[in-house]
């Protein structure tokens, strides 16, 4: 059945693969981005031509900006002629460095996007979910939030933080029929990790049981499962998609 989906950060990497996957499943999709307007416009055009009976809209919208997110949700609901059914909090950034070298800015920016952005995205739809007694929230965390990672104290903090949010919110809203789950990807080949090359990449590959990096669509398919009725009794969980990196 066609659902109305909101995805943050739909222009690249995991978010873009998720947009493709859920479009292919017959859904209407509203996605945000931060800078990539050209990619967003192309994607909306491509999907609108491929799936003429579905709606696709995109907006430049910083996840950490309450007013922008609320306005976008309003615009999406008008365009879909209905409320959002599924929200996927995917937008995220890294500001890597050893703890001792990190600046206040490295902490503030990442907390703003990865934690506050997730909170604001969920808040922009939660009241409607509660009124309808229905809704599905999926949060993109990271294996760094589960197991920690060298050079990523700030990033791990945010990704562990949103795991706490996932579990606590699942307990609060489960009685209203709302599910909240997270995925924790490992090393996925996207722009976010494109600078990890050479010896450092080899070291990662050595630690990954499957001896390869993951592809964005391998994460998108798990997110798609969490959006489906096949996962109807799963809530408050963190599904690791890391090829065995954290074993
Ligand atoms: P990516 O290729 O860098 O894409 C990030 C997406 O988020 C882009 O669409 C970007 O928009 C958007 N975005 C960034 N900041 C934003 C903001 N403030 N407001 C709205 N949109 C914003 O990243 P990715 O690798 O696909 O990562 C997606 C998610 O997976 C992140 O939460 C990341 O932490 C998590 N993750 C990734 C990996 C990995 O190995 N790649 C592993 C674990 C977890 P623009 O195109 O406009 O910049």
Coordinates of C-alpha atoms in Angstrom, one line a residue, residues 1-5 17-29 47 50-51 54 56 86 217 220-230:
X1 CA 0.0 0.0 0.0
X2 CA 1.3 3.5 -0.9
X3 CA 2.7 5.3 2.1
X4 CA 3.8 8.9 2.6
X5 CA 7.5 8.9 3.5
X17 CA 19.6 4.7 -2.1
X18 CA 16.6 4.7 0.4
X19 CA 14.7 7.2 -1.8
X20 CA 15.2 4.9 -4.8
X21 CA 14.2 1.7 -2.8
X22 CA 11.1 3.2 -1.3
X23 CA 10.0 4.8 -4.6
X24 CA 10.3 1.4 -6.2
X25 CA 8.0 0.1 -3.5
X26 CA 5.3 2.5 -4.6
X27 CA 5.5 5.2 -2.0
X28 CA 5.2 9.0 -2.1
X29 CA 8.5 10.6 -0.9
X47 CA 11.4 9.6 -10.2
X50 CA 9.5 6.8 -13.8
X51 CA 6.6 6.6 -11.3
X54 CA 3.5 8.8 -7.1
X56 CA 8.1 13.3 -5.1
X86 CA 7.0 7.0 7.9
X217 CA 21.5 -0.1 -1.2
X220 CA 18.4 0.9 2.1
X221 CA 16.9 -2.6 1.9
X222 CA 17.1 -3.0 5.7
X223 CA 15.4 0.4 6.1
X224 CA 12.8 -0.7 3.6
X225 CA 12.2 -3.9 5.7
X226 CA 11.7 -1.7 8.8
X227 CA 9.1 0.4 6.9
X228 CA 7.1 -2.7 6.0
X229 CA 4.5 -4.8 7.8
X230 CA 7.0 -7.6 7.7

